[in-house]
Amino acid sequence: MRVGQNPAKSIKQVIQPKNVTVATITYIPHLKGYYAESLEVLKACLGSLWDNTGVPFDLFVFDNNSCDEVKNFLLDAKDNGLIQFLLLSDKNIGKGGAWNIIFQGAQGEIIAYSDSDVVYYQGWLEHSIEILNTFPNVGMVTGRPLRSPEEFFSKTLEWAQSQNDVTVENGNFIPWDVFREHVISLGTSESQAREWFESKSEWRVTYQGLSALISAAHFQFVTRKDLIQKFLPFDMDRPMGQVRTLDDMINQAGYLRLSTCEPYVRHIGNKIDGIQDHDLQNEHFSIKKTRNRFLELPLIKRSLLGIYDFIFKIYYEN
Amino acid sequence: MRTGQNPSKSGIPAYKPQQLGIALLVYIPFKEGYFKNSLDILKFQIESIYKNTAQKFDLLVFDNGSCPEVVHALGELREDGYIEWLVLSKNNLGKVGAWNWIFASMPNELICYADSDVLFRDGWLENSLAILNAFPNVGMVSAQPTFHDVLEGKGRAHLALQEDNNFEFGSYHPDRKIVEEYCNGIGADDKLSSIFFDMDLPCVSNKSNNSNAVIGATHMQFIIPQRVARDVVPLPVRKGLHRAETTSLDRRIDELGYLHLSTKSSYVMHMGNVINEKLLSEVNSINGGMDNGPKSAEVVLSKKSTLFRTISKLMKIPSFQRFFLRVYDFLYRALYAEIQ
């Protein structure tokens, strides 16, 4: 039975959600192998977010069943008031499943999503929101100039080319070091990065005095909640690897996919020491080829990769 | 930079949410006074849900800014496999603010909401679903007859059924035990109780399938289809727990033409905030034990080999898990060139 009045009835005013919800998904099942540095990467990600966001926001972290060390870090951050909403999932429901919950549940009118391996620089949110508010029918704004396949921005280009009050230019608007920083972070080799840089160009669009590049990426973007909800629910049955569906759907629906002209975010990947580490890795690769040629034998490599995957799958199930 | 392929991209299936999601809203800011027994009562509730829910479900607990001890206890329940999704809000968003979150984001087709002091009895789901399926445009079904009309006679949605000869309206006088339990749950005094004992509840029957239900639903516990839940949010919220705000849910559902209905018998019981002998006896008779237990992992990996199952079992032993993780780490470094 109930005795007394529930003290919650005396709460006269609850804290209202901020206009912007910054959301991220974490999935670090252990701190070995691929994930050995992932907790440090996550700390860098959230640390830079807390340091460099000049607009009030609520932070929503969706943990897709990480290990205890990661959960404890997130719980501490929530206890210290740095995370406003922390969702701990008992199973990995995939990136699409987590997106379904985040984009429905986020209380802000603007949602800034990023993977949890991204660092933010001063002004990242302000510049993205400025583009979101200036251009019409914006679907996604990524805080970094980048290129993507034309199939994912064809509608943006069509729109830009059909408007009299829009300037659209084709050329090289991304400096080499900015381009390189991003593609190297994806695990691309130096030579491949150079080849891509030299063989392609990008589109820049200017509207009402504000310029943006035509392209966006699902690893980090700012969008409006009412817009992204039009595409829900995402039907993705794997934890990762199907997320380009979002890029395609937004483009097909005719919403603009844009990015800032300057880099305000940076993809880190699973190694905390970034570019310097990459240079070292190149040396490692060359050393490996001379010292570990055995591992390069297709049969051996496939077998080891099979065992590696097998152990991960068992770990995942357990 | 990224070194190696993210193992999550290796084709492992993601967990697919169950058809039914049960959401509990918890707010226990301290463990004294009014809230002294609240955590134990919540545990009774979770036990009863596992014991008496006839189909698989995902349990979501939304913590609306409880004290650290409670958050810790919820974490333990999650680790033990009872809670599928634990949402920890730094601040109290109010009951309606939490509803906004829950109704918007739960991925399950059917959502059951309950306050954190409700005991579930055998048959609660079956009888709620029977009503959900027997009447058209049902928005909410509570598994306890509703004594208090939050719409104060202004509900319109059920009037649409008056034009259909399949439906018959009437009244229903609940059994004395049902009324007693209701009065006890809300702590009603003798004067208020006597009103409830004399009360006839409005009900509706569907002659075509011989179903009947009480008109009205309660905020304490109800099921709501996801599409209805998504239609009604966001609801306006300023206060922690305020009747005018919580009834906005009912008004919205009614305005959209969805029915509020409830079962004629009590399949859930409001426990309140006091543990007494009566409650303990009820809990013991309902829960009996924990043989329904926490759910086991639902992720299904195709074509599991004997080797997979054997190693999977071994992985449950900490020393083996450490060994396999070392092998995994070694392979990662070998394959991705950190070992020279």
XYZ file of C-alpha atoms in Angstrom, chain A residues 1-16 27 30-37 60 62 65 68 71 75 78-81 83-94 100-102 104-107 117 184-188 236-241 267-275 277-278 281 284-285 287-288 291-292 295 301 304-305 307-318, chain B residues 1-15 17 27 30 34-35 58 60 62-63 66 71 78-79 81 83-94 97 100-101 104-107 117 184-187 230 237-242 270-274 276 279 295-301 304-305 307-308 311-313 315-316 321 324-329 331-340:
200
model
C 0.000 0.000 0.000
C 0.997 3.620 -0.372
C 1.649 5.597 2.791
C 2.425 9.302 2.499
C 2.701 11.408 -0.609
C 5.292 10.650 -3.248
C 7.919 13.420 -2.876
C 8.237 13.493 -6.665
C 4.924 15.356 -6.667
C 6.662 18.296 -5.005
C 9.130 18.771 -7.867
C 7.794 21.994 -9.321
C 10.014 22.189 -12.360
C 12.110 19.536 -14.034
C 15.223 20.332 -16.052
C 14.259 20.857 -19.663
C 31.070 -0.758 -28.224
C 37.323 -5.895 -24.255
C 40.620 -4.065 -24.182
C 42.615 -6.445 -26.328
C 43.555 -6.656 -29.964
C 41.596 -4.262 -32.138
C 40.164 -2.638 -29.025
C 43.415 -2.379 -27.016
C 43.437 1.436 -27.165
C 23.460 10.785 -24.775
C 24.416 4.457 -25.976
C 27.410 -3.830 -24.251
C 33.225 -3.328 -17.390
C 30.991 0.957 -18.447
C 29.116 5.621 -15.138
C 27.440 10.303 -15.677
C 27.875 10.634 -11.911
C 30.015 13.706 -12.503
C 27.296 15.303 -14.590
C 26.709 12.521 -19.444
C 23.030 13.392 -19.175
C 21.667 10.104 -20.570
C 23.528 6.838 -20.407
C 21.911 3.757 -21.879
C 23.566 0.459 -21.005
C 22.407 -2.295 -23.313
C 22.773 -5.904 -22.205
C 23.289 -7.011 -25.816
C 24.729 -5.466 -28.924
C 21.704 -4.380 -30.924
C 23.859 -3.114 -33.770
C 16.771 3.786 -33.923
C 16.730 4.355 -30.179
C 18.974 7.431 -30.232
C 13.762 8.520 -31.497
C 14.768 9.147 -27.908
C 16.993 12.203 -28.213
C 15.101 15.129 -26.755
C 36.398 7.498 -32.127
C 44.942 7.657 -43.320
C 42.781 7.409 -40.185
C 40.610 4.914 -42.062
C 43.578 2.612 -42.532
C 44.419 3.701 -46.068
C 20.094 -3.409 -40.012
C 20.639 -6.931 -38.793
C 24.385 -6.743 -38.191
C 26.309 -4.748 -35.565
C 28.124 -2.723 -38.238
C 28.716 -2.513 -41.950
C 38.361 10.565 -37.013
C 40.858 8.770 -34.771
C 40.177 5.101 -35.437
C 41.300 2.512 -32.935
C 44.819 3.853 -32.370
C 45.226 6.852 -30.162
C 48.486 8.132 -31.546
C 47.178 8.853 -35.003
C 49.357 10.064 -37.792
C 51.726 6.168 -35.278
C 50.782 5.654 -38.886
C 53.182 1.594 -38.850
C 56.344 -1.842 -39.255
C 54.690 -2.925 -42.431
C 59.671 -4.724 -41.446
C 56.867 -7.210 -41.317
C 60.526 -10.595 -41.101
C 57.070 -12.128 -41.124
C 52.296 -14.598 -42.098
C 46.962 -15.554 -43.067
C 44.968 -17.024 -38.489
C 42.266 -14.540 -39.452
C 40.916 -18.206 -35.623
C 40.981 -14.495 -34.753
C 37.388 -14.064 -35.956
C 36.313 -17.312 -34.321
C 37.537 -16.225 -30.885
C 35.828 -12.853 -31.274
C 32.543 -14.503 -32.193
C 32.681 -16.791 -29.168
C 33.555 -13.823 -26.970
C 30.671 -11.874 -28.502
C 28.210 -14.663 -27.791
C 29.387 -15.038 -24.224
C 44.193 5.736 -37.167
C 42.349 2.495 -37.751
C 44.490 -0.615 -37.764
C 42.830 -3.857 -38.716
C 39.188 -4.460 -39.435
C 36.640 -3.762 -36.740
C 35.575 -7.272 -35.638
C 31.953 -6.077 -35.459
C 31.953 -5.985 -39.243
C 32.606 -9.699 -39.521
C 28.970 -10.632 -40.143
C 27.896 -11.290 -36.572
C 24.129 -10.751 -36.231
C 22.896 -7.903 -34.068
C 20.391 -8.636 -31.322
C 14.462 -6.806 -30.047
C 12.910 7.330 -9.140
C 17.158 8.372 -1.268
C 8.824 7.352 1.701
C 11.392 5.446 -0.350
C 13.030 -6.906 -23.333
C 13.973 -1.456 -20.044
C 14.533 4.148 -16.988
C 16.183 5.599 -13.918
C 17.957 7.964 -8.379
C 21.850 3.098 -9.580
C 21.537 -5.538 -15.460
C 24.720 -7.553 -14.990
C 20.709 -10.390 -17.004
C 17.546 -5.685 -17.441
C 18.071 -5.489 -21.173
C 18.379 -1.724 -21.372
C 19.244 0.430 -18.389
C 18.779 4.119 -19.076
C 20.394 6.383 -16.515
C 19.257 9.978 -16.603
C 21.409 12.421 -14.704
C 18.370 14.574 -13.918
C 14.759 13.827 -13.115
C 12.894 14.537 -16.346
C 9.539 14.080 -14.678
C 9.544 13.496 -19.668
C 8.506 10.999 -23.900
C 11.778 9.150 -23.963
C 9.614 7.498 -28.610
C 12.537 5.137 -28.449
C 11.533 1.621 -27.399
C 12.075 -0.547 -30.469
C 5.730 -0.549 -7.596
C -5.338 -0.800 -0.122
C -2.905 -0.052 -2.957
C -3.662 3.643 -3.039
C -3.973 3.933 0.734
C 4.920 7.240 -31.182
C 6.305 18.488 -19.251
C 7.362 20.955 -16.552
C 6.912 19.114 -13.251
C 8.156 15.934 -11.592
C 4.850 14.137 -11.141
C 1.731 16.153 -11.807
C -0.218 -1.693 -6.914
C 2.279 -2.353 -4.111
C 2.866 1.238 -3.072
C 5.781 1.955 -0.758
C 5.130 -0.244 2.265
C 3.617 -5.542 5.118
C 2.146 -7.836 0.518
C 17.046 -14.432 -19.943
C 19.915 -16.171 -21.554
C 21.623 -14.518 -24.494
C 19.308 -14.438 -27.483
C 21.907 -13.793 -30.103
C 21.814 -16.717 -32.474
C 24.914 -17.512 -34.432
C 27.267 -23.489 -34.332
C 29.764 -26.296 -34.498
C 33.974 -26.890 -31.388
C 32.217 -23.541 -31.151
C 34.943 -23.338 -26.595
C 31.930 -21.203 -25.853
C 31.396 -23.184 -22.666
C 34.917 -19.178 -22.286
C 32.609 -18.970 -19.315
C 38.555 -16.553 -21.167
C 41.587 -16.994 -25.399
C 41.799 -13.249 -25.104
C 45.596 -13.539 -24.990
C 45.504 -15.680 -28.128
C 43.164 -13.169 -29.718
C 45.447 -10.288 -28.765
C 46.789 -12.848 -33.380
C 45.682 -9.254 -33.730
C 49.194 -7.990 -33.202
C 50.657 -10.633 -35.486
C 48.159 -9.987 -38.243
C 48.305 -6.253 -37.924
C 52.046 -5.967 -37.641
C 52.886 -4.928 -34.133
C 54.902 -8.050 -33.475
C 58.282 -8.166 -35.063
